[in-house]
Short mmCIF file of C-alpha atoms in Angstrom, two decimals:
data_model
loop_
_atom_site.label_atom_id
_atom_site.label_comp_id
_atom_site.label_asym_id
_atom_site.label_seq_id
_atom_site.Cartn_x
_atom_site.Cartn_y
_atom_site.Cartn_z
CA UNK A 1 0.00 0.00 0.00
CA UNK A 2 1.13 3.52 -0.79
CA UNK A 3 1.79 6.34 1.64
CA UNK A 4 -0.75 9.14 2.31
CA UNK A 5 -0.34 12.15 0.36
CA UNK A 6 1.54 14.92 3.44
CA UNK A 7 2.13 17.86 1.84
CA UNK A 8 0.96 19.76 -1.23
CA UNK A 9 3.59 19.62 -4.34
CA UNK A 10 4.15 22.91 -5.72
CA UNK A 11 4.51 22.57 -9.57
CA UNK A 12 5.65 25.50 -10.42
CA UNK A 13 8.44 25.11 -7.80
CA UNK A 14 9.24 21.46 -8.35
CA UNK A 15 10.22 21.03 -12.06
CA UNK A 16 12.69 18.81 -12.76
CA UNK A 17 14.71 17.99 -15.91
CA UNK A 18 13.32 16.27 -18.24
CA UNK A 19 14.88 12.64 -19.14
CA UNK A 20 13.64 9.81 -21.40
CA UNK A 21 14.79 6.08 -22.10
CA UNK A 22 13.63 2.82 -22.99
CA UNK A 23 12.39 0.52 -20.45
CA UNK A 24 11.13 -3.09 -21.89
CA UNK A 25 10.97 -1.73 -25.23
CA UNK A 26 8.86 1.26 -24.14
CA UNK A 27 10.16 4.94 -24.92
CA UNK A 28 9.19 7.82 -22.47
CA UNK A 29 9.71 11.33 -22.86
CA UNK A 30 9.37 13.99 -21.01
CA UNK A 31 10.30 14.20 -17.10
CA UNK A 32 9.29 11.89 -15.13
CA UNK A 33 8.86 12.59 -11.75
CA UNK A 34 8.90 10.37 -8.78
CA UNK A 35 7.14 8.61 -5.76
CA UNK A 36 3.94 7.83 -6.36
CA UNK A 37 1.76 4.72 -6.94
CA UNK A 38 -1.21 4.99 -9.30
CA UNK A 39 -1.13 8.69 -9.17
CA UNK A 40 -0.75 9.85 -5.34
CA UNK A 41 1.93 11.76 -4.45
CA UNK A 42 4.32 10.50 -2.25
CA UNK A 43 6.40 12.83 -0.83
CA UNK A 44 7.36 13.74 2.94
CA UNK A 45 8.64 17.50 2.09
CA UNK A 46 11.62 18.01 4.34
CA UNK A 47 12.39 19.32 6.96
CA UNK A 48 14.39 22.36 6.81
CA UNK A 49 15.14 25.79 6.81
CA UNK A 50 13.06 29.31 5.45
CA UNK A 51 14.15 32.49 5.87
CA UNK A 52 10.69 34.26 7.31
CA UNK A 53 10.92 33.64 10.58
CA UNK A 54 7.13 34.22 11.13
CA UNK A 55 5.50 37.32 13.61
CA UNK A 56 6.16 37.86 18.07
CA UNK A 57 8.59 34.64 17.87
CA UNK A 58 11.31 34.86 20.10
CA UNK A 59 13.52 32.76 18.17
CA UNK A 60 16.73 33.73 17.57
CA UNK A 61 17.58 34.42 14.02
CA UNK A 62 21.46 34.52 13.59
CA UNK A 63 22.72 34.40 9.38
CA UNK A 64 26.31 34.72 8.57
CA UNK A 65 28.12 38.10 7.75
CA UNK A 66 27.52 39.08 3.94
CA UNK A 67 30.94 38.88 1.58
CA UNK A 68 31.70 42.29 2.21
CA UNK A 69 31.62 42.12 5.85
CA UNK A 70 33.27 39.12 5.95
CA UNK A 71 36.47 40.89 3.79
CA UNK A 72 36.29 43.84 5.93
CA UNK A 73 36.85 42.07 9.34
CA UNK A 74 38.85 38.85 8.35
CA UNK A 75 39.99 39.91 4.18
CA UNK A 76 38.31 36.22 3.37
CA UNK A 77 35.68 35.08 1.65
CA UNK A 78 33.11 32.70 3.48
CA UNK A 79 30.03 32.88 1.40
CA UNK A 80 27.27 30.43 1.54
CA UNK A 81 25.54 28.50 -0.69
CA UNK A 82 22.55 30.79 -2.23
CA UNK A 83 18.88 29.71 -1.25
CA UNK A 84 17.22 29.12 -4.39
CA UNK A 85 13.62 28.87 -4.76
CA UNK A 86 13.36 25.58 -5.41
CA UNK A 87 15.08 25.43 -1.65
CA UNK A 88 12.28 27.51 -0.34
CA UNK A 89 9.66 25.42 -1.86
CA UNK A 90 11.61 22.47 0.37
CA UNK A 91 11.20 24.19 3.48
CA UNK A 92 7.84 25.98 3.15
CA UNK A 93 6.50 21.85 2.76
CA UNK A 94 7.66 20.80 5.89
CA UNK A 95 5.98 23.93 7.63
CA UNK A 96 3.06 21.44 7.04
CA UNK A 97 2.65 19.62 10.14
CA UNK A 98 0.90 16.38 8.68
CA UNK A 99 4.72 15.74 7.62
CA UNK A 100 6.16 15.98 11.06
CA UNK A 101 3.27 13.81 12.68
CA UNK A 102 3.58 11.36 9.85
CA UNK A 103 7.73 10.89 11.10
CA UNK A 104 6.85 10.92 15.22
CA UNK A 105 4.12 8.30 14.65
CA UNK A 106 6.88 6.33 13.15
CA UNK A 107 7.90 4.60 16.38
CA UNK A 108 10.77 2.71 14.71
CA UNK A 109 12.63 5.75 13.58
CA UNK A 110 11.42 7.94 16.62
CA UNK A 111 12.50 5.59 19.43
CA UNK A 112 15.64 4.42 17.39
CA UNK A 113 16.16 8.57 17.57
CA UNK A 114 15.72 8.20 21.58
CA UNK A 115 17.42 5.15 22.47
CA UNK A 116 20.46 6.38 20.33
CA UNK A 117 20.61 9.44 22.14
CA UNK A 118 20.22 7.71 25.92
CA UNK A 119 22.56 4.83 24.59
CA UNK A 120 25.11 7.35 23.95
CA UNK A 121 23.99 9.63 27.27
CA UNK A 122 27.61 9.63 28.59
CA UNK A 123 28.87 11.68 25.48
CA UNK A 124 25.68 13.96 25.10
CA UNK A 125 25.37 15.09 29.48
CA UNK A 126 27.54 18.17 29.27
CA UNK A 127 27.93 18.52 26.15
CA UNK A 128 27.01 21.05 23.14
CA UNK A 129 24.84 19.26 20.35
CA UNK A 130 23.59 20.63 17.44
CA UNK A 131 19.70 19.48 15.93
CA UNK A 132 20.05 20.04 12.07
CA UNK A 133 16.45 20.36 10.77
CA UNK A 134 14.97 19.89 13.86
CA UNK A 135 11.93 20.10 12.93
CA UNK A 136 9.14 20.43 16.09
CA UNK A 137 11.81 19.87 18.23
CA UNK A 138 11.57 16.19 19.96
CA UNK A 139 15.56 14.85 19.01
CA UNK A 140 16.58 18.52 20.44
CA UNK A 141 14.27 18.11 23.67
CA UNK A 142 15.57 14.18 24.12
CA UNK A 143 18.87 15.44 24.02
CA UNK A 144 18.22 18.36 26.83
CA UNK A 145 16.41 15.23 28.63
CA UNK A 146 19.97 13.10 28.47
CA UNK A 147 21.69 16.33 29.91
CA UNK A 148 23.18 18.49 27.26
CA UNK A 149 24.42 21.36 28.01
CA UNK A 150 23.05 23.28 24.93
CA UNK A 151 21.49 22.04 22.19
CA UNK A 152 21.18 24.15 19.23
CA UNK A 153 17.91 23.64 17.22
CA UNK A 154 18.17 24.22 13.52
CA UNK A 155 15.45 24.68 11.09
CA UNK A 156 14.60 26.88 8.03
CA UNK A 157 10.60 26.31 7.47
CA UNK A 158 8.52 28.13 9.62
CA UNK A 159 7.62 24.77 11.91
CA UNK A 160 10.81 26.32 13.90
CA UNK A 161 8.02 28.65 15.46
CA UNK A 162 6.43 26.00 17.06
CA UNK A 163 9.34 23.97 17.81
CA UNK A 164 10.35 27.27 20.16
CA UNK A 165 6.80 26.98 21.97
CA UNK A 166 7.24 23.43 22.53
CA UNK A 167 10.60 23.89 23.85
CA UNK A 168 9.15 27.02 26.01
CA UNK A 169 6.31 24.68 27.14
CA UNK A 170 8.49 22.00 28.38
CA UNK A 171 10.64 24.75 30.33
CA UNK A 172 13.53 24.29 28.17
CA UNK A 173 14.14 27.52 26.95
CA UNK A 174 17.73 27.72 28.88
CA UNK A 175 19.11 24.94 27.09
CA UNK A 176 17.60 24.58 23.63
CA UNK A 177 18.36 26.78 21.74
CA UNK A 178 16.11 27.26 18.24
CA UNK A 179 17.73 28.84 15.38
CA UNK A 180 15.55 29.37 12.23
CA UNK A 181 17.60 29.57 9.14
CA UNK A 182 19.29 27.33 7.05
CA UNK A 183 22.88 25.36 8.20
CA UNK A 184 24.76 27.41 5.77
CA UNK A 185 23.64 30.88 6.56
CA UNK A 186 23.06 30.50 11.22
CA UNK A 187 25.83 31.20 13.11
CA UNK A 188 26.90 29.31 16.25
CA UNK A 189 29.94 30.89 18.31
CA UNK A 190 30.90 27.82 19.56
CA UNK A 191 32.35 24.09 18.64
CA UNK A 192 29.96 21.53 19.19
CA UNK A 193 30.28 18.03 20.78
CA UNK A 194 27.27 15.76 19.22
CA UNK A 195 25.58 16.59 15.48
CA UNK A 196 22.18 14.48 15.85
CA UNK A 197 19.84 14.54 13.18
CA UNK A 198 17.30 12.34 11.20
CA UNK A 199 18.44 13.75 7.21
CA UNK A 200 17.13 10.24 5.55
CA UNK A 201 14.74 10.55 2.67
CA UNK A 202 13.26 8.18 0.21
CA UNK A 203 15.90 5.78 -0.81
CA UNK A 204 18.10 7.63 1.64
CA UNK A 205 19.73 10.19 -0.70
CA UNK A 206 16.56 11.54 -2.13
CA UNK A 207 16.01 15.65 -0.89
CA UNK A 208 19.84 15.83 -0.08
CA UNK A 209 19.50 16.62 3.12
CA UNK A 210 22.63 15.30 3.98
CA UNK A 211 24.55 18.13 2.65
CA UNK A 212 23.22 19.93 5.33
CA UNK A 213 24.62 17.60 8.19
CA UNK A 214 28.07 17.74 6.18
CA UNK A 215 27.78 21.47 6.37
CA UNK A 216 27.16 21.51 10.07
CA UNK A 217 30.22 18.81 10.52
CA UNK A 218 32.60 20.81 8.74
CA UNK A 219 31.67 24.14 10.34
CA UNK A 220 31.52 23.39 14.16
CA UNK A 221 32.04 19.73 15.37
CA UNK A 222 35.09 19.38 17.22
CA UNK A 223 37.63 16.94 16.26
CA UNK A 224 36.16 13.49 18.19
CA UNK A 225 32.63 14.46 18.49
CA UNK A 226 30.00 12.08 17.66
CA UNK A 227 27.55 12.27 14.58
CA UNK A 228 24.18 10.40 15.32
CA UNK A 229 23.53 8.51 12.99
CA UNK A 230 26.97 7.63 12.39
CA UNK A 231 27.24 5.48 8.90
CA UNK A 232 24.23 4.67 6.73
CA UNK A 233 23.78 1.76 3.59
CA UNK A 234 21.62 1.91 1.03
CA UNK A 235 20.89 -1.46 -0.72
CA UNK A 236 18.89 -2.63 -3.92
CA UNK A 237 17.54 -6.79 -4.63
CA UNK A 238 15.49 -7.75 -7.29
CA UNK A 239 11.77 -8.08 -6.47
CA UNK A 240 8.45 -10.13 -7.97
CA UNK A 241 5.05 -8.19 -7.25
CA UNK A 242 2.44 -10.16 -9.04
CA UNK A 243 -0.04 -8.16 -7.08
CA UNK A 244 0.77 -4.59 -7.75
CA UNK A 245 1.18 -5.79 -11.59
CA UNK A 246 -2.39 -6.97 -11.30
CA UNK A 247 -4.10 -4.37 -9.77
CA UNK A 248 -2.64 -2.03 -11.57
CA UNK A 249 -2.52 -3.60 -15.43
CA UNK A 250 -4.50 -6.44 -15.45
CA UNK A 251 -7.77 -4.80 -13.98
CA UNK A 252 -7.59 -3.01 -17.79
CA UNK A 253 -8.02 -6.54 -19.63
CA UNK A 254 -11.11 -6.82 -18.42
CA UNK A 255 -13.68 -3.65 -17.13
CA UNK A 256 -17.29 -4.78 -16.30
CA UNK A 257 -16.87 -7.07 -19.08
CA UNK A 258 -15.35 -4.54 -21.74
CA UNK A 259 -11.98 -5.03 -23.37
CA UNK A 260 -10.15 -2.38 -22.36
CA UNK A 261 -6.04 -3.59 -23.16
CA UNK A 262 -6.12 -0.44 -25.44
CA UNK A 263 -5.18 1.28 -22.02
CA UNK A 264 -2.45 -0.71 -21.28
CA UNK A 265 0.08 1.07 -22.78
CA UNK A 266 -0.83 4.27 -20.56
CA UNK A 267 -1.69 2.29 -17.68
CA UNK A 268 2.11 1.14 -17.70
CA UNK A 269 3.49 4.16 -18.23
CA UNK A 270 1.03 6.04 -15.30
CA UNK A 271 1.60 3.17 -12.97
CA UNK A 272 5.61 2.51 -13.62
CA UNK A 273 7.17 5.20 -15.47
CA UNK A 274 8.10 7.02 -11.53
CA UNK A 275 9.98 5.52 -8.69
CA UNK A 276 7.38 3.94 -6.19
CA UNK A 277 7.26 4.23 -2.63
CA UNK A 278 5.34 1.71 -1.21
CA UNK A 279 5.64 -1.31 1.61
CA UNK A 280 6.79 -4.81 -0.02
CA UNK A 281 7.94 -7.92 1.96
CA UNK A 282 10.43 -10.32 2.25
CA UNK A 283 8.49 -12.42 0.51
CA UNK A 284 8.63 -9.94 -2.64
CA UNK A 285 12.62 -9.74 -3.06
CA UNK A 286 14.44 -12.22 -4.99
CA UNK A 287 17.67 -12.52 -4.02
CA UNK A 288 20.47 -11.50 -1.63
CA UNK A 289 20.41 -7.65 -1.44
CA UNK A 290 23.63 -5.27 -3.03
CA UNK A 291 25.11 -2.79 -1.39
CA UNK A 292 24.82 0.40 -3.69
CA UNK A 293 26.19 3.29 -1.29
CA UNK A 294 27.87 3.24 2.09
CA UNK A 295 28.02 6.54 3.92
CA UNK A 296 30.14 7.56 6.82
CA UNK A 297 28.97 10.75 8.02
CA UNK A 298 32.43 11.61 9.56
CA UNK A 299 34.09 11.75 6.20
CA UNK A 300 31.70 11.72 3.08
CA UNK A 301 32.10 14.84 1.14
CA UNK A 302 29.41 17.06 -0.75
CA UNK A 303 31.19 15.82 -3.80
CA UNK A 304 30.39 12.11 -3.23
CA UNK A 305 26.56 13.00 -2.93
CA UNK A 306 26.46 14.31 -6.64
CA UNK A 307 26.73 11.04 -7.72
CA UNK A 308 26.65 7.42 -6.72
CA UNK A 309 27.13 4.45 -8.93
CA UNK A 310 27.33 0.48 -8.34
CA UNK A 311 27.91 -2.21 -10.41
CA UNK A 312 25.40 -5.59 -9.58
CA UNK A 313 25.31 -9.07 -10.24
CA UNK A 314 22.58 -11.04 -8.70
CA UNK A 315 21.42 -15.03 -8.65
CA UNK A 316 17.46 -15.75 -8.24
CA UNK A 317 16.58 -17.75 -5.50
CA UNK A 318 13.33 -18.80 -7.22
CA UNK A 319 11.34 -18.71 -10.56
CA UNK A 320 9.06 -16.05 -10.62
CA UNK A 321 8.45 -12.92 -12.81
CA UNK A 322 10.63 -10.01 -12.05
CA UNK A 323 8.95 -6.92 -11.68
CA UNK A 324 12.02 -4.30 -11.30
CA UNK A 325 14.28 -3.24 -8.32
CA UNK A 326 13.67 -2.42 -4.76
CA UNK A 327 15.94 0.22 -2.89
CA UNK A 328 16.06 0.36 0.92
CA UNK A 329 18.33 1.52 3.76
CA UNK A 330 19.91 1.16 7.18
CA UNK A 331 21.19 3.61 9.85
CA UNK A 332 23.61 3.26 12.32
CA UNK A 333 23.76 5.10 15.87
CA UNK A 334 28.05 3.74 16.52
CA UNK A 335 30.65 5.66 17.74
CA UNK A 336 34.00 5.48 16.24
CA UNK A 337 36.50 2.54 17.93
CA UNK A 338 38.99 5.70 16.77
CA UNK A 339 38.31 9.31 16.92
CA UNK A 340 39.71 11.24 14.09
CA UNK A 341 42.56 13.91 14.36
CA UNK A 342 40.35 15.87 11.99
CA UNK A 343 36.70 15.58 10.80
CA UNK A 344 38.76 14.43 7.60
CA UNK A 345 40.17 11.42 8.83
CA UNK A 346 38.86 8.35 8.24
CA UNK A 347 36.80 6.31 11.02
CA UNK A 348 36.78 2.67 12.26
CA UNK A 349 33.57 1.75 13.95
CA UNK A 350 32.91 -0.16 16.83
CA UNK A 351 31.33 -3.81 16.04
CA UNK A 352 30.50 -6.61 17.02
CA UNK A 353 32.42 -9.64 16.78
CA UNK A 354 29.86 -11.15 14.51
CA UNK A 355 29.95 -8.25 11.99
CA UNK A 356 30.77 -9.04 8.49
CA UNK A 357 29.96 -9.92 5.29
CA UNK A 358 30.05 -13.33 4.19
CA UNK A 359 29.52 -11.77 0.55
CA UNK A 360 30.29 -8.34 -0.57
CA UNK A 361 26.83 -8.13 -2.46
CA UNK A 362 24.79 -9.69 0.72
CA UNK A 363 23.38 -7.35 3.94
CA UNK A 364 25.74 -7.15 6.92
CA UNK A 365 25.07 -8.55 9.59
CA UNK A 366 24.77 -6.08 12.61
CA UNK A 367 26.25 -5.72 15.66
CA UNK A 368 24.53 -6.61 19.28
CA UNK A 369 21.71 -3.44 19.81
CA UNK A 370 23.61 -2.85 23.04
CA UNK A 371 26.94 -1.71 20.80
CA UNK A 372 24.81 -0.72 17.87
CA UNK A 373 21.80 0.65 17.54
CA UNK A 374 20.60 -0.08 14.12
CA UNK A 375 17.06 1.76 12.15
CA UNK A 376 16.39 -0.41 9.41
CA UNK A 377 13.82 0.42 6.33
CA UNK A 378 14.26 -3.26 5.33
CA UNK A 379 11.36 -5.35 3.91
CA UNK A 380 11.60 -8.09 6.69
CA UNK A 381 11.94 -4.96 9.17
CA UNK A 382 8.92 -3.23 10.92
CA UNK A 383 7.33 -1.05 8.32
CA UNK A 384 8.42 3.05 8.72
CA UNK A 385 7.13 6.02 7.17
CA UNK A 386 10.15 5.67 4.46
CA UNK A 387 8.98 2.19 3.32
CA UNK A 388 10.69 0.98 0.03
CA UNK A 389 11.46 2.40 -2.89
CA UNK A 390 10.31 0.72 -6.10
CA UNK A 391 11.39 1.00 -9.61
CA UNK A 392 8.79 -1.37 -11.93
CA UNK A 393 9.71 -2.16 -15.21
CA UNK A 394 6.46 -1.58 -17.99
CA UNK A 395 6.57 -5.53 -18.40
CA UNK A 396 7.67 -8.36 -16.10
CA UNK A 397 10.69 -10.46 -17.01
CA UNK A 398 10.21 -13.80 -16.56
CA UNK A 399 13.30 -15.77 -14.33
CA UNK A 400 14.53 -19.12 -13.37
CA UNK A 401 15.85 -20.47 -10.25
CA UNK A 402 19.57 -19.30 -10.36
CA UNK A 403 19.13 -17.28 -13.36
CA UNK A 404 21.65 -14.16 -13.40
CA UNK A 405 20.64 -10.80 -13.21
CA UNK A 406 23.21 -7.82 -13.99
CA UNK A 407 23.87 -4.26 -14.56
CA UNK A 408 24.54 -0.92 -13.22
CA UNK A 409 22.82 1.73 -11.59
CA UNK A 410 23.52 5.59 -11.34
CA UNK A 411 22.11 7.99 -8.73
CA UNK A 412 22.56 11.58 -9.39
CA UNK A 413 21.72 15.05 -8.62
CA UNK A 414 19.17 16.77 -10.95
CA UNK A 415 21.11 19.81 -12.42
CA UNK A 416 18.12 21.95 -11.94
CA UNK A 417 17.40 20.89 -8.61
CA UNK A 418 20.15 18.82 -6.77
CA UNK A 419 16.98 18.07 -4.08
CA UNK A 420 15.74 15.78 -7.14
CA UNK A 421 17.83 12.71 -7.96
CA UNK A 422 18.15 11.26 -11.65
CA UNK A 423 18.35 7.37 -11.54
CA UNK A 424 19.73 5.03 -14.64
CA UNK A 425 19.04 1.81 -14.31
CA UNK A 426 20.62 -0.66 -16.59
CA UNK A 427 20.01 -4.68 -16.36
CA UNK A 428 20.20 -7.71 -18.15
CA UNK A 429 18.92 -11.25 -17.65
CA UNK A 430 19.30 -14.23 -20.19
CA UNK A 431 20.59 -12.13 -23.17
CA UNK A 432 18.18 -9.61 -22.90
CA UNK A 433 19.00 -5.86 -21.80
CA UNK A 434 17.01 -2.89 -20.65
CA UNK A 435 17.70 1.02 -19.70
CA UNK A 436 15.08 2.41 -17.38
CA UNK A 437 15.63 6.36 -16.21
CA UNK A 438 13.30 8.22 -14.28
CA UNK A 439 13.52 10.59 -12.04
CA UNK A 440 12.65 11.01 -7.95
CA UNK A 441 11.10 14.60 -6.98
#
């Protein structure tokens, strides 16, 4: 089943580039946009950062010094990254709060949130911590409840009003701290100890939130401090949805009796030609997940984000018809077995003895929750608000047990609008090959 529709898309605002490609010998033109299963929109916004900071708020709004002020005091240059519009449409959606009461009912990512932030209690007590895209407040307020010493709450949309009340409500005002503006334009007069925030989006990269947290790591955490979560994966597998196929194809073959195939060329293209969020099961995938993207979020770079690509070679463990790729993701609350020198430095993380991977292509294995804390969007996992990301190809490829599946896939930042991410997807299976591109917005 799909996700509710949260927040209103703005089209003039949200236009990506356009891409086209063949997928199952079907051409598509134009831009396709992502997220959405038989026409609802799937999208949670995200949270972040707008410049109006709203009327009588007694948040503090701190930006950084222009160019010119900046030469005048220090003769360097330190500007920002410039808002663009399509970055104020971002943060005027999550002003909405169906989005932010759509991620706290998520118990698996909020309590994963909390019992990260107690687990790691002994580094957060004292301590200066910084919320990026806080959103209405709760990591910030868990971390003043674990005994931070400050906690600096950062968000551009407009929820940061409320977030202030709620922190004023809970008699918190002398230790959380809200900011409303974006990462790259606040200013914090301090190093900071702990960088905690919940950046994920659809198939992890989408809305590039990220950049943000790298932002914030590069500008105040000291060298040691702790980023929660710490690493994340994102993985892809093969997946058979007979189901979804039918309900959304077949139902044409036959309407009250009336042949209606002549739709099923559309139908395909409505129903598949996006990326899909929706909730599959175990029972869907096909095979040993790949590992597309591992993320440290001591050391990956803004550069890395702009483009991620993966080779894959998979083996089905049954016969069934193969309906496209799933993407899904893991996120893990460790602390580094070494501190860096330098935020550039790269990390080892604490695991467990059992950790590894018995095959480079297959899921690790995690470590013991007490050393690990691990959130987990996986299929066989309890269902979040993120659920998996589906890409369906227009026609199912039939497979045999142990039959090969291979290819490549890229994930990149749209040109236009690095919050929407381009993905080629290139497979082959028993001499046959396919290109499928669309795009996630």
């Amino acid at each position: 089943m799909s996700s509710s529709v949260h927040a209103t898309r703005r089209e003039d605002m949200f236009q990506s580039t356009s891409s086209s490609g063949y997928s199952n010998g079907y051409h598509h033109g134009g831009g396709s946009g992502g997220g959405h299963v038989s026409g609802q929109r799937l999208r949670r916004g995200s949270r972040s950062r707008s410049r109006d900071h709203g009327n009588g708020s007694n948040l503090r709004v701190s930006h950084r010094m222009t160019e010119q002020q900046q030469e005048e005091e220090t003769g360097t240059e330190r500007a920002p990254t410039p808002c663009t519009d399509f970055d104020m449409a971002y943060f005027h959606s999550y002003a909405h709060l169906g989005i932010h009461e759509e991620m706290i009912k998520d118990r698996a990512r909020t309590e994963s949130y909390r019992n990260a932030i107690f687990q790691h209690q002994d580094r957060i007590a004292g301590k200066v911590v910084v919320d990026v895209g806080c959103g209405t407040g709760i990591l910030s307020i868990f971390c003043a409840q674990a005994g931070a010493k400050r906690v600096y709450a950062v968000d551009a949309s407009n929820i940061a009003v409320q977030a202030n009340e709620v922190v004023k409500a809970n008699n918190l005002s002398d230790t959380v701290v809200v900011l409303h503006g974006r990462v790259e334009d606040i200013e914090i007069d301090e190093e900071v100890d702990v960088i905690v925030s919940e950046w994920m989006g659809y198939m992890l990269l989408y809305e590039s939130m990220l950049g943000s947290v790298i932002t914030a790591r590069d500008r105040w955490l000291k060298p040691g401090g702790l980023i929660l979560p710490s690493t994340a994966t994102l993985y892809m597998a093969p997946v058979t949805h007979p189901d979804r196929y039918s309900e959304s194809i077949d139902f044409w073959r036959n309407v009250y009796g009336i042949d209606m195939s002549a739709m099923l060329p559309l139908a395909k293209q409505c129903a598949f030609e996006e990326p899909s969020v929706e909730t599959i099961s175990g029972e869907n995938v096909l095979t040993w997940p790949h590992v597309v993207k591992q993320v440290d979020c001591y050391t990956i770079t803004l550069y890395e984000l702009e483009s991620v690509s993966t080779r894959f070679k998979f083996k089905s463990m049954m016969r069934a018809p193969f309906h496209g790729f799933a993407f899904w993701f893991d996120v893990e609350f460790g602390i580094p077995a070494i501190y860096p020198s330098n935020n550039n430095t790269r990390t080892a993380f604490v695991e467990s003895p059992n950790n590894h991977d018995t095959d480079g292509n297959q899921r690790k294995k995690r470590a013991n929750p007490n050393e690990a804390l691990v959130l987990s969007t996986a299929p066989e996992d309890p269902p979040t608000h993120w659920q998996q990301t589906l890409i369906y190809f227009y026609d199912p490829i039939e497979v045999e047990q142990d039959q090969g599946i291979e290819g490549s896939v890229t994930l990149s930042q749209s040109k236009e609008n690095p919050r929407f991410m381009n993905i080629h997807l290139e497979y082959a299976s028993n001499g046959r090959c396919f290109v499928k591109e669309s795009v996630m917005r």
